[in-house]
């Protein structure tokens, strides 16, 4: 199934996407509430999806599927070609940073280039949305901890990223975590480690790879993160970006106002945002 957060007639709701329609789930609260109660809600929501009767997707505004995730983490240096272009060594341990809750952005909303900055860059990524979550989740059990997947753009302010040893500030600018367009549930995705993904800027392909090339796979990621912290329903994990980022091009190509950035993951749809100057 596909679940979206959307706004229609001034109300923000959760919906089931069926073809080019969307059906109000009727579940009170946010996507996080839906995910938390998924086991109980699943039969009724499957019935709703089968009954149809939704409204056209084109008449609603799609929001980030999880608008205020408790945690958003992203793994760095997790595709061989991106490690090489970044002139870094392959990490022996997973390299993680956080993205601020306020960086979450809708799938088709503008992405703001902050005043005084010049080095905004794109990173297409498969994003995993935590379901049951938990702590001390082994890699063998990790698939059961995930509710579903969506497309993400780990937008990065490169100068700020590399201004110190800690990347989080350069990864946390407002609007720098667009996700969506909806969550495809894990059972519908099947194997998340065999999905093509691409990023295009103004129609020009910049990144193209497959999640089978992840250095640390998603199960290893969940195991590693849950050693020390409890993963909760709706937590967002960016699983790494392949080669082709603007900072590694010759000459370097950063995003400028008016650029349109489209990120796609096979079977999950696409997100697309225009870059705008803040203020
Ligand atoms: Zn990234």
PDB file of C-alpha atoms and ligand atoms in Angstrom:
ATOM      1  CA  UNK A   1       0.000   0.000   0.000  1.00  0.00           C
ATOM      2  CA  UNK A   2       0.984   3.629  -0.407  1.00  0.00           C
ATOM      3  CA  UNK A   3       0.380   6.191   2.354  1.00  0.00           C
ATOM      4  CA  UNK A   4       0.642   9.943   1.938  1.00  0.00           C
ATOM      5  CA  UNK A   5       0.174  12.992   4.096  1.00  0.00           C
ATOM      6  CA  UNK A   6      -1.833  15.587   2.187  1.00  0.00           C
ATOM      7  CA  UNK A   7      -3.653  18.872   2.559  1.00  0.00           C
ATOM      8  CA  UNK A   8      -7.105  19.446   1.079  1.00  0.00           C
ATOM      9  CA  UNK A   9      -9.598  22.196   2.002  1.00  0.00           C
ATOM     10  CA  UNK A  10      -7.257  23.477   4.698  1.00  0.00           C
ATOM     11  CA  UNK A  11      -7.004  20.136   6.492  1.00  0.00           C
ATOM     12  CA  UNK A  12      -3.909  17.969   6.643  1.00  0.00           C
ATOM     13  CA  UNK A  13      -4.764  14.270   6.666  1.00  0.00           C
ATOM     14  CA  UNK A  14      -3.281  10.865   5.984  1.00  0.00           C
ATOM     15  CA  UNK A  15      -4.430   9.082   2.854  1.00  0.00           C
ATOM     16  CA  UNK A  16      -4.122   5.857   0.912  1.00  0.00           C
ATOM     17  CA  UNK A  17      -2.885   6.373  -2.637  1.00  0.00           C
ATOM     18  CA  UNK A  18      -4.679   4.121  -5.133  1.00  0.00           C
ATOM     19  CA  UNK A  19      -3.726   4.794  -8.756  1.00  0.00           C
ATOM     20  CA  UNK A  20      -4.146   8.525  -9.288  1.00  0.00           C
ATOM     21  CA  UNK A  21      -6.577   8.924  -6.397  1.00  0.00           C
ATOM     22  CA  UNK A  22      -6.219   9.379  -2.666  1.00  0.00           C
ATOM     23  CA  UNK A  23      -8.570   8.067   0.027  1.00  0.00           C
ATOM     24  CA  UNK A  24      -8.760   9.660   3.477  1.00  0.00           C
ATOM     25  CA  UNK A  25      -7.680   6.983   5.982  1.00  0.00           C
ATOM     26  CA  UNK A  26      -9.977   8.450   8.633  1.00  0.00           C
ATOM     27  CA  UNK A  27      -7.242   7.700  11.170  1.00  0.00           C
ATOM     28  CA  UNK A  28      -6.989  10.508  13.743  1.00  0.00           C
ATOM     29  CA  UNK A  29      -3.596  12.144  14.131  1.00  0.00           C
ATOM     30  CA  UNK A  30      -0.540  12.060  11.922  1.00  0.00           C
ATOM     31  CA  UNK A  31       1.327   9.444   9.916  1.00  0.00           C
ATOM     32  CA  UNK A  32       3.288   8.617  13.056  1.00  0.00           C
ATOM     33  CA  UNK A  33       0.024   7.624  14.803  1.00  0.00           C
ATOM     34  CA  UNK A  34      -0.950   5.503  11.803  1.00  0.00           C
ATOM     35  CA  UNK A  35       2.429   3.743  11.788  1.00  0.00           C
ATOM     36  CA  UNK A  36       2.351   3.189  15.534  1.00  0.00           C
ATOM     37  CA  UNK A  37      -1.072   1.500  15.292  1.00  0.00           C
ATOM     38  CA  UNK A  38      -0.441  -0.222  11.961  1.00  0.00           C
ATOM     39  CA  UNK A  39      -0.999  -3.803  13.149  1.00  0.00           C
ATOM     40  CA  UNK A  40      -4.469  -2.904  14.420  1.00  0.00           C
ATOM     41  CA  UNK A  41      -5.393  -0.607  11.544  1.00  0.00           C
ATOM     42  CA  UNK A  42      -4.122  -2.713   8.660  1.00  0.00           C
ATOM     43  CA  UNK A  43      -7.240  -4.843   7.905  1.00  0.00           C
ATOM     44  CA  UNK A  44      -9.617  -1.856   7.897  1.00  0.00           C
ATOM     45  CA  UNK A  45      -7.267   0.239   5.747  1.00  0.00           C
ATOM     46  CA  UNK A  46      -6.870  -2.598   3.252  1.00  0.00           C
ATOM     47  CA  UNK A  47     -10.663  -2.749   2.988  1.00  0.00           C
ATOM     48  CA  UNK A  48     -10.800   1.009   2.457  1.00  0.00           C
ATOM     49  CA  UNK A  49      -8.220   0.810  -0.315  1.00  0.00           C
ATOM     50  CA  UNK A  50     -10.151  -1.985  -2.043  1.00  0.00           C
ATOM     51  CA  UNK A  51     -13.436  -0.065  -1.816  1.00  0.00           C
ATOM     52  CA  UNK A  52     -11.942   2.922  -3.680  1.00  0.00           C
ATOM     53  CA  UNK A  53     -13.868   6.183  -3.910  1.00  0.00           C
ATOM     54  CA  UNK A  54     -10.916   8.504  -3.471  1.00  0.00           C
ATOM     55  CA  UNK A  55     -10.481  12.000  -4.846  1.00  0.00           C
ATOM     56  CA  UNK A  56      -8.012  12.841  -7.645  1.00  0.00           C
ATOM     57  CA  UNK A  57      -4.432  13.188  -6.384  1.00  0.00           C
ATOM     58  CA  UNK A  58      -4.128  16.257  -8.610  1.00  0.00           C
ATOM     59  CA  UNK A  59      -6.603  18.126  -6.385  1.00  0.00           C
ATOM     60  CA  UNK A  60      -4.587  17.814  -3.157  1.00  0.00           C
ATOM     61  CA  UNK A  61      -1.211  19.071  -1.957  1.00  0.00           C
ATOM     62  CA  UNK A  62       1.160  16.282  -1.004  1.00  0.00           C
ATOM     63  CA  UNK A  63       3.156  16.982   2.143  1.00  0.00           C
ATOM     64  CA  UNK A  64       6.193  15.196   3.550  1.00  0.00           C
ATOM     65  CA  UNK A  65       4.721  11.784   4.500  1.00  0.00           C
ATOM     66  CA  UNK A  66       6.150  12.202   8.009  1.00  0.00           C
ATOM     67  CA  UNK A  67       6.157  15.914   8.750  1.00  0.00           C
ATOM     68  CA  UNK A  68       7.759  15.948  12.204  1.00  0.00           C
ATOM     69  CA  UNK A  69       9.766  12.736  12.597  1.00  0.00           C
ATOM     70  CA  UNK A  70      11.194  12.134  16.054  1.00  0.00           C
ATOM     71  CA  UNK A  71      14.591  11.467  14.469  1.00  0.00           C
ATOM     72  CA  UNK A  72      16.082  11.891  11.030  1.00  0.00           C
ATOM     73  CA  UNK A  73      19.442  10.222  10.519  1.00  0.00           C
ATOM     74  CA  UNK A  74      21.524   9.880   7.382  1.00  0.00           C
ATOM     75  CA  UNK A  75      24.528   7.714   6.577  1.00  0.00           C
ATOM     76  CA  UNK A  76      27.501   9.244   4.767  1.00  0.00           C
ATOM     77  CA  UNK A  77      29.947   7.590   2.362  1.00  0.00           C
ATOM     78  CA  UNK A  78      27.793   4.562   1.610  1.00  0.00           C
ATOM     79  CA  UNK A  79      28.272   3.994  -2.151  1.00  0.00           C
ATOM     80  CA  UNK A  80      31.752   3.146  -3.517  1.00  0.00           C
ATOM     81  CA  UNK A  81      31.578   5.670  -6.382  1.00  0.00           C
ATOM     82  CA  UNK A  82      30.550   8.491  -4.032  1.00  0.00           C
ATOM     83  CA  UNK A  83      33.383   7.634  -1.619  1.00  0.00           C
ATOM     84  CA  UNK A  84      35.852   7.783  -4.514  1.00  0.00           C
ATOM     85  CA  UNK A  85      34.587  11.126  -5.856  1.00  0.00           C
ATOM     86  CA  UNK A  86      34.659  12.533  -2.301  1.00  0.00           C
ATOM     87  CA  UNK A  87      38.346  11.489  -2.091  1.00  0.00           C
ATOM     88  CA  UNK A  88      37.657   9.728   1.220  1.00  0.00           C
ATOM     89  CA  UNK A  89      38.615   6.272   2.467  1.00  0.00           C
ATOM     90  CA  UNK A  90      35.948   3.567   2.694  1.00  0.00           C
ATOM     91  CA  UNK A  91      34.838   3.793   6.321  1.00  0.00           C
ATOM     92  CA  UNK A  92      35.312   0.722   8.494  1.00  0.00           C
ATOM     93  CA  UNK A  93      32.426   1.841  10.671  1.00  0.00           C
ATOM     94  CA  UNK A  94      29.186   3.475   9.590  1.00  0.00           C
ATOM     95  CA  UNK A  95      29.347   7.288   9.468  1.00  0.00           C
ATOM     96  CA  UNK A  96      26.087   8.882  10.637  1.00  0.00           C
ATOM     97  CA  UNK A  97      24.834  12.418  11.062  1.00  0.00           C
ATOM     98  CA  UNK A  98      21.455  13.863  11.935  1.00  0.00           C
ATOM     99  CA  UNK A  99      19.229  16.186   9.966  1.00  0.00           C
ATOM    100  CA  UNK A 100      17.111  18.611  12.002  1.00  0.00           C
ATOM    101  CA  UNK A 101      13.360  18.058  12.236  1.00  0.00           C
ATOM    102  CA  UNK A 102      12.901  21.523  10.689  1.00  0.00           C
ATOM    103  CA  UNK A 103      14.792  20.456   7.536  1.00  0.00           C
ATOM    104  CA  UNK A 104      11.913  18.155   6.493  1.00  0.00           C
ATOM    105  CA  UNK A 105      10.249  19.438   3.319  1.00  0.00           C
ATOM    106  CA  UNK A 106       7.309  18.430   1.135  1.00  0.00           C
ATOM    107  CA  UNK A 107       7.998  16.354  -1.985  1.00  0.00           C
ATOM    108  CA  UNK A 108       7.160  19.154  -4.432  1.00  0.00           C
ATOM    109  CA  UNK A 109       7.874  22.190  -2.256  1.00  0.00           C
ATOM    110  CA  UNK A 110      10.569  24.748  -3.097  1.00  0.00           C
ATOM    111  CA  UNK A 111      14.004  24.190  -1.567  1.00  0.00           C
ATOM    112  CA  UNK A 112      15.455  27.348  -0.078  1.00  0.00           C
ATOM    113  CA  UNK A 113      19.028  28.465  -0.688  1.00  0.00           C
ATOM    114  CA  UNK A 114      19.943  30.295   2.505  1.00  0.00           C
ATOM    115  CA  UNK A 115      21.081  33.894   2.263  1.00  0.00           C
ATOM    116  CA  UNK A 116      24.838  34.170   1.944  1.00  0.00           C
ATOM    117  CA  UNK A 117      25.425  30.565   0.942  1.00  0.00           C
ATOM    118  CA  UNK A 118      26.611  29.374  -2.469  1.00  0.00           C
ATOM    119  CA  UNK A 119      27.164  25.639  -2.216  1.00  0.00           C
ATOM    120  CA  UNK A 120      23.779  23.890  -2.048  1.00  0.00           C
ATOM    121  CA  UNK A 121      23.983  20.368  -3.480  1.00  0.00           C
ATOM    122  CA  UNK A 122      21.670  17.396  -4.105  1.00  0.00           C
ATOM    123  CA  UNK A 123      21.887  13.761  -2.940  1.00  0.00           C
ATOM    124  CA  UNK A 124      19.219  11.315  -4.105  1.00  0.00           C
ATOM    125  CA  UNK A 125      18.627   8.578  -1.528  1.00  0.00           C
ATOM    126  CA  UNK A 126      16.363   5.682  -0.689  1.00  0.00           C
ATOM    127  CA  UNK A 127      14.694   6.615   2.608  1.00  0.00           C
ATOM    128  CA  UNK A 128      13.507   3.992   5.112  1.00  0.00           C
ATOM    129  CA  UNK A 129      10.650   4.846   7.485  1.00  0.00           C
ATOM    130  CA  UNK A 130      10.798   3.011  10.800  1.00  0.00           C
ATOM    131  CA  UNK A 131       7.716   1.021  11.785  1.00  0.00           C
ATOM    132  CA  UNK A 132       7.742  -0.881  15.055  1.00  0.00           C
ATOM    133  CA  UNK A 133      11.303   0.136  15.702  1.00  0.00           C
ATOM    134  CA  UNK A 134      12.879  -0.898  18.967  1.00  0.00           C
ATOM    135  CA  UNK A 135      16.336  -1.316  20.416  1.00  0.00           C
ATOM    136  CA  UNK A 136      19.071  -3.918  19.855  1.00  0.00           C
ATOM    137  CA  UNK A 137      17.513  -4.960  16.543  1.00  0.00           C
ATOM    138  CA  UNK A 138      19.728  -7.536  14.818  1.00  0.00           C
ATOM    139  CA  UNK A 139      20.337  -7.334  11.076  1.00  0.00           C
ATOM    140  CA  UNK A 140      18.319 -10.557  10.729  1.00  0.00           C
ATOM    141  CA  UNK A 141      15.299  -8.892  12.346  1.00  0.00           C
ATOM    142  CA  UNK A 142      15.713  -5.428  10.837  1.00  0.00           C
ATOM    143  CA  UNK A 143      13.309  -5.914   7.912  1.00  0.00           C
ATOM    144  CA  UNK A 144      10.459  -6.240  10.438  1.00  0.00           C
ATOM    145  CA  UNK A 145      11.379  -2.900  12.005  1.00  0.00           C
ATOM    146  CA  UNK A 146      10.662  -0.943   8.825  1.00  0.00           C
ATOM    147  CA  UNK A 147       7.209   0.334   7.841  1.00  0.00           C
ATOM    148  CA  UNK A 148       8.070   1.379   4.304  1.00  0.00           C
ATOM    149  CA  UNK A 149      10.210   3.411   1.940  1.00  0.00           C
ATOM    150  CA  UNK A 150      10.135   6.705   0.089  1.00  0.00           C
ATOM    151  CA  UNK A 151      12.367   8.960  -2.007  1.00  0.00           C
ATOM    152  CA  UNK A 152      14.601  11.538  -0.331  1.00  0.00           C
ATOM    153  CA  UNK A 153      16.959  14.329  -1.282  1.00  0.00           C
ATOM    154  CA  UNK A 154      19.670  14.844   1.341  1.00  0.00           C
ATOM    155  CA  UNK A 155      20.185  18.462   0.304  1.00  0.00           C
ATOM    156  CA  UNK A 156      23.523  19.652   1.639  1.00  0.00           C
ATOM    157  CA  UNK A 157      25.176  23.038   2.122  1.00  0.00           C
ATOM    158  CA  UNK A 158      28.721  21.837   1.279  1.00  0.00           C
ATOM    159  CA  UNK A 159      30.662  24.752   2.738  1.00  0.00           C
ATOM    160  CA  UNK A 160      28.885  24.343   6.076  1.00  0.00           C
ATOM    161  CA  UNK A 161      29.223  20.548   5.900  1.00  0.00           C
ATOM    162  CA  UNK A 162      32.993  20.761   5.717  1.00  0.00           C
ATOM    163  CA  UNK A 163      33.476  23.800   7.976  1.00  0.00           C
ATOM    164  CA  UNK A 164      34.176  21.421  10.870  1.00  0.00           C
ATOM    165  CA  UNK A 165      34.424  17.719  11.643  1.00  0.00           C
ATOM    166  CA  UNK A 166      30.658  17.413  12.265  1.00  0.00           C
ATOM    167  CA  UNK A 167      28.372  17.455   9.215  1.00  0.00           C
ATOM    168  CA  UNK A 168      24.992  18.018  10.872  1.00  0.00           C
ATOM    169  CA  UNK A 169      24.786  21.802  10.450  1.00  0.00           C
ATOM    170  CA  UNK A 170      25.468  21.651   6.720  1.00  0.00           C
ATOM    171  CA  UNK A 171      22.831  18.927   6.425  1.00  0.00           C
ATOM    172  CA  UNK A 172      20.124  20.626   8.498  1.00  0.00           C
ATOM    173  CA  UNK A 173      19.234  23.852   6.717  1.00  0.00           C
ATOM    174  CA  UNK A 174      15.496  24.546   6.476  1.00  0.00           C
ATOM    175  CA  UNK A 175      13.838  22.628   3.595  1.00  0.00           C
ATOM    176  CA  UNK A 176      16.991  20.501   3.049  1.00  0.00           C
ATOM    177  CA  UNK A 177      15.241  17.159   3.628  1.00  0.00           C
ATOM    178  CA  UNK A 178      12.480  16.766   1.024  1.00  0.00           C
ATOM    179  CA  UNK A 179      10.867  13.324   1.280  1.00  0.00           C
ATOM    180  CA  UNK A 180       7.947  11.596  -0.436  1.00  0.00           C
ATOM    181  CA  UNK A 181       5.884  11.580  -2.513  1.00  0.00           C
ATOM    182  CA  UNK A 182       4.379   8.865  -0.256  1.00  0.00           C
ATOM    183  CA  UNK A 183       5.494   5.855   1.742  1.00  0.00           C
ATOM    184  CA  UNK A 184       5.296   2.511  -0.055  1.00  0.00           C
ATOM    185  CA  UNK A 185       4.889  -0.192   2.574  1.00  0.00           C
ATOM    186  CA  UNK A 186       7.777  -2.632   2.950  1.00  0.00           C
ATOM    187  CA  UNK A 187       5.714  -5.632   1.784  1.00  0.00           C
ATOM    188  CA  UNK A 188       4.935  -3.866  -1.490  1.00  0.00           C
ATOM    189  CA  UNK A 189       8.565  -2.796  -2.072  1.00  0.00           C
ATOM    190  CA  UNK A 190       9.941  -6.321  -1.708  1.00  0.00           C
ATOM    191  CA  UNK A 191      13.761  -6.226  -1.806  1.00  0.00           C
ATOM    192  CA  UNK A 192      14.896  -2.666  -0.980  1.00  0.00           C
ATOM    193  CA  UNK A 193      18.430  -3.605  -2.005  1.00  0.00           C
ATOM    194  CA  UNK A 194      17.699  -3.774  -5.716  1.00  0.00           C
ATOM    195  CA  UNK A 195      16.111  -0.444  -6.630  1.00  0.00           C
ATOM    196  CA  UNK A 196      17.372   1.939  -9.297  1.00  0.00           C
ATOM    197  CA  UNK A 197      17.687   5.581  -8.215  1.00  0.00           C
ATOM    198  CA  UNK A 198      18.430   8.774 -10.142  1.00  0.00           C
ATOM    199  CA  UNK A 199      18.781  12.502  -9.684  1.00  0.00           C
ATOM    200  CA  UNK A 200      18.192  14.985 -12.488  1.00  0.00           C
ATOM    201  CA  UNK A 201      18.881  18.719 -12.436  1.00  0.00           C
ATOM    202  CA  UNK A 202      16.919  20.676 -15.058  1.00  0.00           C
ATOM    203  CA  UNK A 203      16.327  17.368 -16.853  1.00  0.00           C
ATOM    204  CA  UNK A 204      20.041  16.458 -16.976  1.00  0.00           C
ATOM    205  CA  UNK A 205      20.888  13.175 -15.262  1.00  0.00           C
ATOM    206  CA  UNK A 206      23.499  13.713 -12.533  1.00  0.00           C
ATOM    207  CA  UNK A 207      23.225  10.541 -10.444  1.00  0.00           C
ATOM    208  CA  UNK A 208      22.181   7.029 -11.474  1.00  0.00           C
ATOM    209  CA  UNK A 209      22.799   3.889  -9.467  1.00  0.00           C
ATOM    210  CA  UNK A 210      21.102   1.013  -7.674  1.00  0.00           C
ATOM    211  CA  UNK A 211      20.635   0.318  -3.975  1.00  0.00           C
ATOM    212  CA  UNK A 212      22.433  -3.024  -4.473  1.00  0.00           C
ATOM    213  CA  UNK A 213      25.626  -0.944  -4.341  1.00  0.00           C
ATOM    214  CA  UNK A 214      25.108   0.216  -0.724  1.00  0.00           C
ATOM    215  CA  UNK A 215      28.303  -0.360   1.303  1.00  0.00           C
ATOM    216  CA  UNK A 216      26.365  -0.942   4.538  1.00  0.00           C
ATOM    217  CA  UNK A 217      22.911  -2.313   3.729  1.00  0.00           C
ATOM    218  CA  UNK A 218      19.732  -1.167   5.450  1.00  0.00           C
ATOM    219  CA  UNK A 219      19.637  -4.144   7.827  1.00  0.00           C
ATOM    220  CA  UNK A 220      23.178  -3.368   9.000  1.00  0.00           C
ATOM    221  CA  UNK A 221      22.184   0.282   9.370  1.00  0.00           C
ATOM    222  CA  UNK A 222      19.217  -0.540  11.613  1.00  0.00           C
ATOM    223  CA  UNK A 223      21.338  -2.898  13.704  1.00  0.00           C
ATOM    224  CA  UNK A 224      24.062  -0.289  14.150  1.00  0.00           C
ATOM    225  CA  UNK A 225      21.755   2.606  15.065  1.00  0.00           C
ATOM    226  CA  UNK A 226      19.638   0.585  17.482  1.00  0.00           C
ATOM    227  CA  UNK A 227      22.612  -0.459  19.600  1.00  0.00           C
ATOM    228  CA  UNK A 228      22.422   2.808  21.482  1.00  0.00           C
ATOM    229  CA  UNK A 229      19.060   4.361  20.778  1.00  0.00           C
ATOM    230  CA  UNK A 230      15.464   3.292  20.468  1.00  0.00           C
ATOM    231  CA  UNK A 231      14.154   3.595  16.928  1.00  0.00           C
ATOM    232  CA  UNK A 232      10.554   4.791  16.988  1.00  0.00           C
ATOM    233  CA  UNK A 233       7.617   4.737  14.559  1.00  0.00           C
ATOM    234  CA  UNK A 234       8.071   7.305  11.814  1.00  0.00           C
ATOM    235  CA  UNK A 235      11.802   7.849  12.327  1.00  0.00           C
ATOM    236  CA  UNK A 236      13.461   8.649   9.016  1.00  0.00           C
ATOM    237  CA  UNK A 237      16.683   7.045   7.737  1.00  0.00           C
ATOM    238  CA  UNK A 238      18.471   8.375   4.646  1.00  0.00           C
ATOM    239  CA  UNK A 239      20.435   5.346   3.412  1.00  0.00           C
ATOM    240  CA  UNK A 240      23.221   7.002   1.422  1.00  0.00           C
ATOM    241  CA  UNK A 241      23.807   8.662  -1.948  1.00  0.00           C
ATOM    242  CA  UNK A 242      25.637   7.384  -5.034  1.00  0.00           C
ATOM    243  CA  UNK A 243      28.264   9.243  -7.060  1.00  0.00           C
ATOM    244  CA  UNK A 244      27.521  12.266  -9.206  1.00  0.00           C
ATOM    245  CA  UNK A 245      27.005  15.061  -6.675  1.00  0.00           C
ATOM    246  CA  UNK A 246      27.597  18.609  -7.875  1.00  0.00           C
ATOM    247  CA  UNK A 247      30.548  19.143  -5.520  1.00  0.00           C
ATOM    248  CA  UNK A 248      32.466  16.363  -7.302  1.00  0.00           C
ATOM    249  CA  UNK A 249      31.893  17.659 -10.844  1.00  0.00           C
ATOM    250  CA  UNK A 250      34.661  19.428 -12.751  1.00  0.00           C
ATOM    251  CA  UNK A 251      34.061  22.312 -12.550  1.00  0.00           C
ATOM    252  CA  UNK A 252      31.923  22.033  -9.411  1.00  0.00           C
ATOM    253  CA  UNK A 253      28.223  22.693 -10.023  1.00  0.00           C
ATOM    254  CA  UNK A 254      26.142  23.935  -7.146  1.00  0.00           C
ATOM    255  CA  UNK A 255      22.409  24.537  -7.206  1.00  0.00           C
ATOM    256  CA  UNK A 256      21.169  28.019  -8.025  1.00  0.00           C
ATOM    257  CA  UNK A 257      17.773  29.700  -7.901  1.00  0.00           C
ATOM    258  CA  UNK A 258      15.479  28.341 -10.601  1.00  0.00           C
ATOM    259  CA  UNK A 259      17.139  24.919 -10.823  1.00  0.00           C
ATOM    260  CA  UNK A 260      14.666  22.032 -10.711  1.00  0.00           C
ATOM    261  CA  UNK A 261      15.886  18.954  -8.841  1.00  0.00           C
ATOM    262  CA  UNK A 262      14.107  15.669  -9.454  1.00  0.00           C
ATOM    263  CA  UNK A 263      14.893  12.532  -7.448  1.00  0.00           C
ATOM    264  CA  UNK A 264      13.496   9.126  -8.359  1.00  0.00           C
ATOM    265  CA  UNK A 265      13.617   5.655  -6.832  1.00  0.00           C
ATOM    266  CA  UNK A 266      12.317   2.663  -8.784  1.00  0.00           C
ATOM    267  CA  UNK A 267       8.814   1.708  -7.649  1.00  0.00           C
ATOM    268  CA  UNK A 268       8.508   4.625  -5.206  1.00  0.00           C
ATOM    269  CA  UNK A 269       7.818   7.519  -7.572  1.00  0.00           C
ATOM    270  CA  UNK A 270       9.658  10.821  -7.606  1.00  0.00           C
ATOM    271  CA  UNK A 271       9.987  14.100  -5.758  1.00  0.00           C
ATOM    272  CA  UNK A 272      10.812  17.385  -7.438  1.00  0.00           C
ATOM    273  CA  UNK A 273      11.629  20.795  -6.031  1.00  0.00           C
ATOM    274  CA  UNK A 274      12.642  24.143  -7.462  1.00  0.00           C
ATOM    275  CA  UNK A 275      15.549  25.961  -5.820  1.00  0.00           C
ATOM    276  CA  UNK A 276      14.649  29.436  -4.566  1.00  0.00           C
ATOM    277  CA  UNK A 277      16.635  32.167  -2.856  1.00  0.00           C
ATOM    278  CA  UNK A 278      15.524  32.572   0.761  1.00  0.00           C
ATOM    279  CA  UNK A 279      13.871  35.845   1.675  1.00  0.00           C
TER     280      UNK A 279
HETATM  281 ZN1  LIG B   1      23.391  11.799   2.027  1.00  0.00          ZN
END
